[in-house]
């Protein structure tokens, strides 16, 4: 009987260790420089990642004229944000444009106001956008479409999860559901 | 004065009937259309996307050449591909479907790229789209505007 108890305890212990190992591997420090410099928010004020220190952040890149992924991603993040319950005040969403030519602070302000979730929309000089995008490993490329100079922007669609210290800890692929985003993010939200 | 039954006095009911009637009339023998909708443009932006599924019930290849609408400045046919989480759109000349196959336009996939809405589009509005095919008559459809964000 004692042997069976030992085996049972060992089994439970290994299950707990495996579960914690899984969490450890889910999050990692990607070791990238997540600094966001020289960009302005939708109120035309300079933004620094330090301003949201103590909160976790979803960072994604896109543009307001995007017909598909960007409104869908912002909508999905809004649904995920709602699912985080009391933690939602500690989650900040940062939308960095890859189309600064069209995306002024005013346009970003109007765009963001369409969604229930509060967000920070950032724009700036193309060279500064390119620097931030390079640090995050973001690809974007302007492609001519339509008439009279209309164009689209091909771009990376992932959402980057930063912890409360500004470190990149997880990358959500575009297929990640609102539920998954909420569940993973909640683990990183500081309670105090 | 003739009194209409209460239900027929409701403008929404009559609008729905008209839309259903026009939808029915627009179904060509060789094509069936479903899952049509247009994403409500996010305010202040000048582009959005439209989606639908066209099933080719004919014996020959179906080819969608272009789409026009009085409510948009221009509409293009776009493919969308994903590779390493990078989204790439490309303008194409047409979408094709062999007999028994379908042209599927859906979120995160091939779509109608719609530029320059000529009026403010609200959720629940209907936009008239005309589909132009090779070797088939044009088809005009009312397509609903939906907010999915």
Short mmCIF file of C-alpha atoms in Angstrom, two decimals:
data_model
loop_
_atom_site.label_atom_id
_atom_site.label_comp_id
_atom_site.label_asym_id
_atom_site.label_seq_id
_atom_site.Cartn_x
_atom_site.Cartn_y
_atom_site.Cartn_z
CA UNK A 1 0.00 0.00 0.00
CA UNK A 2 2.82 2.38 0.92
CA UNK A 3 4.46 1.73 -2.44
CA UNK A 4 1.26 2.66 -4.25
CA UNK A 5 1.06 5.90 -2.23
CA UNK A 6 4.66 6.78 -3.12
CA UNK A 7 3.98 6.12 -6.80
CA UNK A 8 0.86 8.28 -6.64
CA UNK A 9 2.74 11.13 -4.96
CA UNK A 10 5.58 10.87 -7.47
CA UNK A 11 3.08 10.91 -10.33
CA UNK A 12 1.34 14.03 -8.98
CA UNK A 13 4.66 15.78 -8.37
CA UNK A 14 5.85 15.09 -11.90
CA UNK A 15 2.55 16.34 -13.29
CA UNK A 16 2.94 19.62 -11.36
CA UNK A 17 6.56 19.98 -12.51
CA UNK A 18 5.58 19.33 -16.14
CA UNK A 19 2.77 21.88 -15.94
CA UNK A 20 5.10 24.53 -14.56
CA UNK A 21 7.71 23.65 -17.18
CA UNK A 22 5.10 24.23 -19.86
CA UNK A 23 4.39 27.71 -18.51
CA UNK A 24 8.08 28.46 -18.38
CA UNK A 25 8.53 27.50 -22.02
CA UNK A 26 5.42 29.47 -23.05
CA UNK A 27 7.03 32.69 -21.89
CA UNK A 28 10.55 33.68 -22.66
CA UNK A 29 12.60 36.80 -22.84
CA UNK A 30 13.18 37.33 -26.55
CA UNK A 31 15.98 39.69 -25.68
CA UNK A 32 15.00 42.30 -28.22
CA UNK A 33 15.14 46.03 -27.70
CA UNK A 34 11.48 47.03 -27.39
CA UNK A 35 12.22 50.74 -27.09
CA UNK A 36 9.77 52.97 -28.92
CA UNK A 37 11.31 56.37 -29.60
CA UNK A 38 10.45 59.59 -31.42
CA UNK A 39 6.85 58.60 -32.12
CA UNK A 40 3.76 60.58 -31.14
CA UNK A 41 0.40 59.31 -29.96
CA UNK A 42 -3.09 60.14 -31.23
CA UNK A 43 -3.03 63.33 -29.15
CA UNK A 44 0.19 64.36 -30.90
CA UNK A 45 2.17 63.87 -27.66
CA UNK A 46 5.56 62.18 -27.56
CA UNK A 47 5.33 58.58 -26.44
CA UNK A 48 7.79 56.59 -24.40
CA UNK A 49 7.31 52.97 -23.33
CA UNK A 50 8.29 54.11 -19.82
CA UNK A 51 4.91 55.83 -19.60
CA UNK A 52 3.11 52.52 -19.36
CA UNK A 53 5.65 50.80 -17.10
CA UNK A 54 3.83 48.55 -14.65
CA UNK A 55 1.30 47.45 -17.26
CA UNK A 56 1.51 44.66 -19.78
CA UNK A 57 1.16 45.74 -23.40
CA UNK A 58 -0.05 44.38 -26.70
CA UNK A 59 1.97 45.93 -29.50
CA UNK A 60 1.01 45.49 -33.12
CA UNK A 61 1.82 47.19 -36.41
CA UNK A 62 -0.69 48.08 -39.09
CA UNK A 63 -2.43 50.98 -40.83
CA UNK A 64 -5.84 52.56 -40.71
CA UNK A 65 -6.63 51.98 -44.41
CA UNK A 66 -6.03 48.24 -43.98
CA UNK A 67 -9.20 46.53 -45.26
CA UNK A 68 -8.91 43.26 -43.38
CA UNK A 69 -6.27 42.31 -40.81
CA UNK A 70 -5.95 45.53 -38.81
CA UNK A 71 -9.64 46.11 -37.99
CA UNK A 72 -9.98 42.35 -37.38
CA UNK A 73 -6.93 42.33 -35.07
CA UNK A 74 -8.05 45.40 -33.15
CA UNK A 75 -11.50 43.84 -32.84
CA UNK A 76 -10.01 40.57 -31.60
CA UNK A 77 -7.84 42.36 -29.05
CA UNK A 78 -10.92 44.24 -27.86
CA UNK A 79 -12.72 40.92 -27.29
CA UNK A 80 -9.65 39.52 -25.52
CA UNK A 81 -9.37 42.67 -23.37
CA UNK A 82 -12.98 42.27 -22.24
CA UNK A 83 -12.26 38.67 -21.24
CA UNK A 84 -9.48 39.68 -18.86
CA UNK A 85 -11.96 40.99 -16.28
CA UNK A 86 -10.54 43.14 -13.50
CA UNK A 87 -7.07 42.87 -15.03
CA UNK A 88 -8.02 44.89 -18.11
CA UNK A 89 -6.95 48.20 -16.56
CA UNK A 90 -3.40 46.85 -16.50
CA UNK A 91 -3.35 46.02 -20.23
CA UNK A 92 -2.39 48.69 -22.76
CA UNK A 93 -2.74 48.30 -26.52
CA UNK A 94 -0.23 50.03 -28.76
CA UNK A 95 -1.02 50.31 -32.47
CA UNK A 96 2.00 51.51 -34.46
CA UNK A 97 1.25 52.64 -38.00
CA UNK A 98 3.34 51.43 -40.92
CA UNK A 99 1.70 54.11 -43.06
CA UNK A 100 2.72 57.43 -41.48
CA UNK A 101 2.08 59.26 -44.75
CA UNK A 102 -1.68 58.86 -44.32
CA UNK A 103 -1.95 58.05 -40.62
CA UNK A 104 -1.78 61.39 -38.84
CA UNK A 105 -2.44 61.66 -35.10
CA UNK A 106 -5.93 62.92 -35.94
CA UNK A 107 -6.70 59.94 -38.16
CA UNK A 108 -5.37 57.51 -35.57
CA UNK A 109 -7.51 59.19 -32.92
CA UNK A 110 -10.61 58.80 -35.08
CA UNK A 111 -9.71 55.18 -35.91
CA UNK A 112 -9.16 54.13 -32.31
CA UNK A 113 -12.39 55.75 -31.17
CA UNK A 114 -14.29 53.13 -33.17
CA UNK A 115 -13.30 50.44 -30.72
CA UNK A 116 -14.50 49.95 -27.16
CA UNK A 117 -10.99 49.21 -25.88
CA UNK A 118 -8.80 52.24 -25.17
CA UNK A 119 -5.59 52.17 -27.18
CA UNK A 120 -2.50 54.19 -27.97
CA UNK A 121 -2.00 54.93 -31.67
CA UNK A 122 1.51 55.92 -32.70
CA UNK A 123 2.83 57.67 -35.78
CA UNK A 124 5.91 59.67 -36.73
CA UNK A 125 8.58 60.04 -39.36
CA UNK A 126 9.02 57.06 -41.66
CA UNK A 127 12.65 56.65 -40.56
CA UNK A 128 11.59 56.38 -36.90
CA UNK A 129 8.80 53.91 -37.75
CA UNK A 130 11.37 51.86 -39.68
CA UNK A 131 13.73 51.85 -36.68
CA UNK A 132 11.04 50.57 -34.30
CA UNK A 133 9.82 48.01 -36.84
CA UNK A 134 13.38 46.76 -37.32
CA UNK A 135 13.84 46.28 -33.57
CA UNK A 136 10.62 44.24 -33.40
CA UNK A 137 11.48 42.27 -36.54
CA UNK A 138 8.52 43.68 -38.46
CA UNK A 139 8.35 43.52 -42.25
CA UNK A 140 6.32 46.09 -44.16
CA UNK A 141 6.22 47.15 -47.77
CA UNK A 142 4.07 49.66 -49.58
CA UNK A 143 2.37 48.33 -52.72
CA UNK A 144 0.58 50.46 -55.34
CA UNK A 145 -3.08 49.57 -55.83
CA UNK A 146 -6.15 51.33 -57.08
CA UNK A 147 -6.31 54.66 -58.83
CA UNK A 148 -4.84 58.11 -58.23
CA UNK A 149 -1.94 56.98 -56.07
CA UNK A 150 -3.93 54.63 -53.83
CA UNK A 151 -1.83 51.96 -52.16
CA UNK A 152 -1.82 49.20 -49.59
CA UNK A 153 0.83 48.04 -47.16
CA UNK A 154 1.85 44.41 -46.79
CA UNK A 155 2.95 43.81 -43.20
CA UNK A 156 3.59 41.42 -40.35
CA UNK A 157 0.38 40.63 -38.49
CA UNK A 158 1.64 39.27 -35.16
CA UNK A 159 0.78 40.81 -31.79
CA UNK A 160 3.67 41.28 -29.35
CA UNK A 161 3.06 40.82 -25.62
CA UNK A 162 5.32 42.91 -23.40
CA UNK A 163 5.49 42.30 -19.66
CA UNK A 164 5.19 45.03 -17.05
CA UNK A 165 8.92 45.73 -17.39
CA UNK A 166 8.68 46.22 -21.17
CA UNK A 167 10.29 42.91 -22.11
CA UNK A 168 8.91 40.96 -25.06
CA UNK A 169 7.60 37.71 -23.58
CA UNK A 170 5.24 36.23 -26.17
CA UNK A 171 4.30 36.63 -29.83
CA UNK A 172 0.71 35.88 -30.83
CA UNK A 173 0.37 34.69 -34.41
CA UNK A 174 -2.60 36.04 -36.39
CA UNK A 175 -4.50 32.79 -35.84
CA UNK A 176 -4.48 33.16 -32.03
CA UNK A 177 -8.04 33.43 -30.73
CA UNK A 178 -9.29 36.15 -28.39
CA UNK A 179 -9.63 33.48 -25.69
CA UNK A 180 -6.02 32.37 -26.03
CA UNK A 181 -4.74 35.94 -26.04
CA UNK A 182 -6.73 36.70 -22.89
CA UNK A 183 -5.67 33.56 -21.04
CA UNK A 184 -1.96 33.97 -21.79
CA UNK A 185 -1.97 37.70 -21.11
CA UNK A 186 -3.73 37.32 -17.75
CA UNK A 187 -0.79 35.28 -16.42
CA UNK A 188 1.57 38.23 -16.93
CA UNK A 189 -0.67 40.97 -15.54
CA UNK A 190 0.73 42.18 -12.22
CA UNK A 191 -1.89 42.00 -9.49
CA UNK A 192 -0.62 45.04 -7.61
CA UNK B 1 -58.92 54.22 -47.62
CA UNK B 2 -57.42 50.74 -47.64
CA UNK B 3 -55.80 49.74 -44.38
CA UNK B 4 -52.74 47.57 -44.80
CA UNK B 5 -52.16 44.82 -42.26
CA UNK B 6 -49.99 46.13 -39.43
CA UNK B 7 -46.93 44.09 -40.41
CA UNK B 8 -46.91 45.50 -43.96
CA UNK B 9 -46.92 49.03 -42.61
CA UNK B 10 -43.50 48.51 -41.14
CA UNK B 11 -40.86 49.93 -43.47
CA UNK B 12 -38.19 47.51 -42.23
CA UNK B 13 -40.36 44.53 -43.09
CA UNK B 14 -41.02 45.84 -46.58
CA UNK B 15 -37.31 46.60 -47.10
CA UNK B 16 -36.44 43.06 -46.04
CA UNK B 17 -39.02 41.65 -48.45
CA UNK B 18 -37.62 43.75 -51.29
CA UNK B 19 -34.06 42.65 -50.52
CA UNK B 20 -35.05 39.00 -50.37
CA UNK B 21 -36.96 39.36 -53.63
CA UNK B 22 -34.02 41.02 -55.36
CA UNK B 23 -31.65 38.40 -53.98
CA UNK B 24 -33.86 35.66 -55.32
CA UNK B 25 -34.06 37.39 -58.68
CA UNK B 26 -30.27 37.76 -58.81
CA UNK B 27 -29.53 34.09 -58.47
CA UNK B 28 -28.51 33.01 -61.91
CA UNK B 29 -29.15 29.46 -62.88
CA UNK B 30 -25.42 28.82 -63.15
CA UNK B 31 -24.19 30.62 -60.05
CA UNK B 32 -25.30 30.54 -56.44
CA UNK B 33 -24.15 33.32 -54.16
CA UNK B 34 -23.88 33.18 -50.38
CA UNK B 35 -22.04 34.67 -47.39
CA UNK B 36 -22.01 38.15 -48.87
CA UNK B 37 -21.03 41.05 -46.66
CA UNK B 38 -18.93 44.18 -46.58
CA UNK B 39 -16.88 45.19 -43.53
CA UNK B 40 -18.12 48.51 -42.22
CA UNK B 41 -15.29 50.94 -42.97
CA UNK B 42 -13.62 52.16 -39.80
CA UNK B 43 -14.45 55.86 -39.65
CA UNK B 44 -12.17 58.27 -41.47
CA UNK B 45 -10.57 55.53 -43.54
CA UNK B 46 -11.16 55.21 -47.26
CA UNK B 47 -10.92 51.47 -47.80
CA UNK B 48 -12.63 48.28 -46.76
CA UNK B 49 -13.18 44.72 -47.94
CA UNK B 50 -16.08 42.71 -49.33
CA UNK B 51 -16.65 38.97 -49.16
CA UNK B 52 -18.86 36.34 -50.80
CA UNK B 53 -18.93 32.77 -52.06
CA UNK B 54 -19.87 32.10 -55.69
CA UNK B 55 -20.53 28.47 -56.51
CA UNK B 56 -20.19 27.55 -60.16
CA UNK B 57 -23.10 25.24 -61.02
CA UNK B 58 -22.45 25.42 -64.75
CA UNK B 59 -20.53 23.01 -66.98
CA UNK B 60 -17.93 25.62 -67.90
CA UNK B 61 -15.36 27.72 -66.04
CA UNK B 62 -16.71 30.71 -64.11
CA UNK B 63 -14.63 33.88 -64.30
CA UNK B 64 -15.34 37.01 -62.26
CA UNK B 65 -13.77 39.91 -64.16
CA UNK B 66 -14.69 42.93 -62.06
CA UNK B 67 -17.10 44.33 -59.51
CA UNK B 68 -18.62 47.81 -59.58
CA UNK B 69 -20.82 49.79 -57.20
CA UNK B 70 -22.38 53.24 -57.17
CA UNK B 71 -21.33 53.44 -53.50
CA UNK B 72 -17.56 53.08 -54.06
CA UNK B 73 -15.06 54.93 -56.22
CA UNK B 74 -13.46 51.70 -57.37
CA UNK B 75 -13.25 48.04 -56.45
CA UNK B 76 -10.38 45.66 -57.14
CA UNK B 77 -10.00 41.91 -56.90
CA UNK B 78 -7.26 41.06 -54.38
CA UNK B 79 -5.61 37.88 -53.29
CA UNK B 80 -4.19 37.64 -49.78
CA UNK B 81 -1.49 35.25 -48.73
CA UNK B 82 0.22 34.64 -45.40
CA UNK B 83 3.80 33.55 -44.98
CA UNK B 84 5.72 33.71 -41.68
CA UNK B 85 2.92 35.88 -40.26
CA UNK B 86 3.41 38.40 -43.09
CA UNK B 87 0.25 39.36 -44.93
CA UNK B 88 0.65 40.12 -48.63
CA UNK B 89 -2.06 41.43 -50.92
CA UNK B 90 -1.94 41.35 -54.69
CA UNK B 91 -4.26 42.80 -57.29
CA UNK B 92 -5.44 40.21 -59.84
CA UNK B 93 -7.32 40.45 -63.13
CA UNK B 94 -9.99 37.89 -62.29
CA UNK B 95 -11.06 35.07 -60.00
CA UNK B 96 -11.88 31.72 -61.59
CA UNK B 97 -13.71 28.57 -60.53
CA UNK B 98 -14.02 25.36 -62.48
CA UNK B 99 -17.38 23.61 -62.86
CA UNK B 100 -18.57 22.50 -59.43
CA UNK B 101 -15.99 24.66 -57.64
CA UNK B 102 -16.40 28.00 -55.89
CA UNK B 103 -14.82 31.43 -55.79
CA UNK B 104 -14.45 32.02 -52.06
CA UNK B 105 -13.81 35.55 -50.82
CA UNK B 106 -13.46 35.61 -47.03
CA UNK B 107 -11.65 37.42 -44.19
CA UNK B 108 -7.88 36.86 -44.19
CA UNK B 109 -8.17 35.49 -47.72
CA UNK B 110 -9.06 36.65 -51.22
CA UNK B 111 -11.40 39.63 -51.11
CA UNK B 112 -12.89 42.62 -52.88
CA UNK B 113 -10.75 45.67 -52.11
CA UNK B 114 -13.18 48.57 -51.98
CA UNK B 115 -11.89 52.14 -52.20
CA UNK B 116 -13.54 55.46 -51.51
CA UNK B 117 -17.01 54.92 -50.05
CA UNK B 118 -19.26 57.63 -51.52
CA UNK B 119 -21.50 57.78 -48.47
CA UNK B 120 -21.24 56.95 -44.80
CA UNK B 121 -21.92 53.26 -44.41
CA UNK B 122 -23.54 52.04 -41.22
CA UNK B 123 -24.01 48.55 -39.90
CA UNK B 124 -27.10 47.05 -41.52
CA UNK B 125 -26.95 49.25 -44.64
CA UNK B 126 -27.09 47.56 -48.02
CA UNK B 127 -24.70 48.33 -50.86
CA UNK B 128 -25.46 47.49 -54.47
CA UNK B 129 -22.70 45.48 -56.13
CA UNK B 130 -22.65 44.45 -59.79
CA UNK B 131 -20.57 41.40 -60.63
CA UNK B 132 -19.24 41.24 -64.17
CA UNK B 133 -18.44 37.79 -65.54
CA UNK B 134 -16.84 36.45 -68.67
CA UNK B 135 -19.48 34.91 -70.96
CA UNK B 136 -22.29 35.46 -68.44
CA UNK B 137 -24.74 38.28 -67.77
CA UNK B 138 -23.90 40.80 -65.07
CA UNK B 139 -25.41 40.12 -61.67
CA UNK B 140 -26.48 42.93 -59.31
CA UNK B 141 -26.81 42.14 -55.63
CA UNK B 142 -27.61 44.01 -52.42
CA UNK B 143 -24.82 43.27 -49.95
CA UNK B 144 -25.10 44.00 -46.23
CA UNK B 145 -22.61 46.15 -44.32
CA UNK B 146 -21.51 44.47 -41.10
CA UNK B 147 -19.35 45.62 -38.22
CA UNK B 148 -17.14 42.76 -37.07
CA UNK B 149 -14.80 44.69 -34.80
#
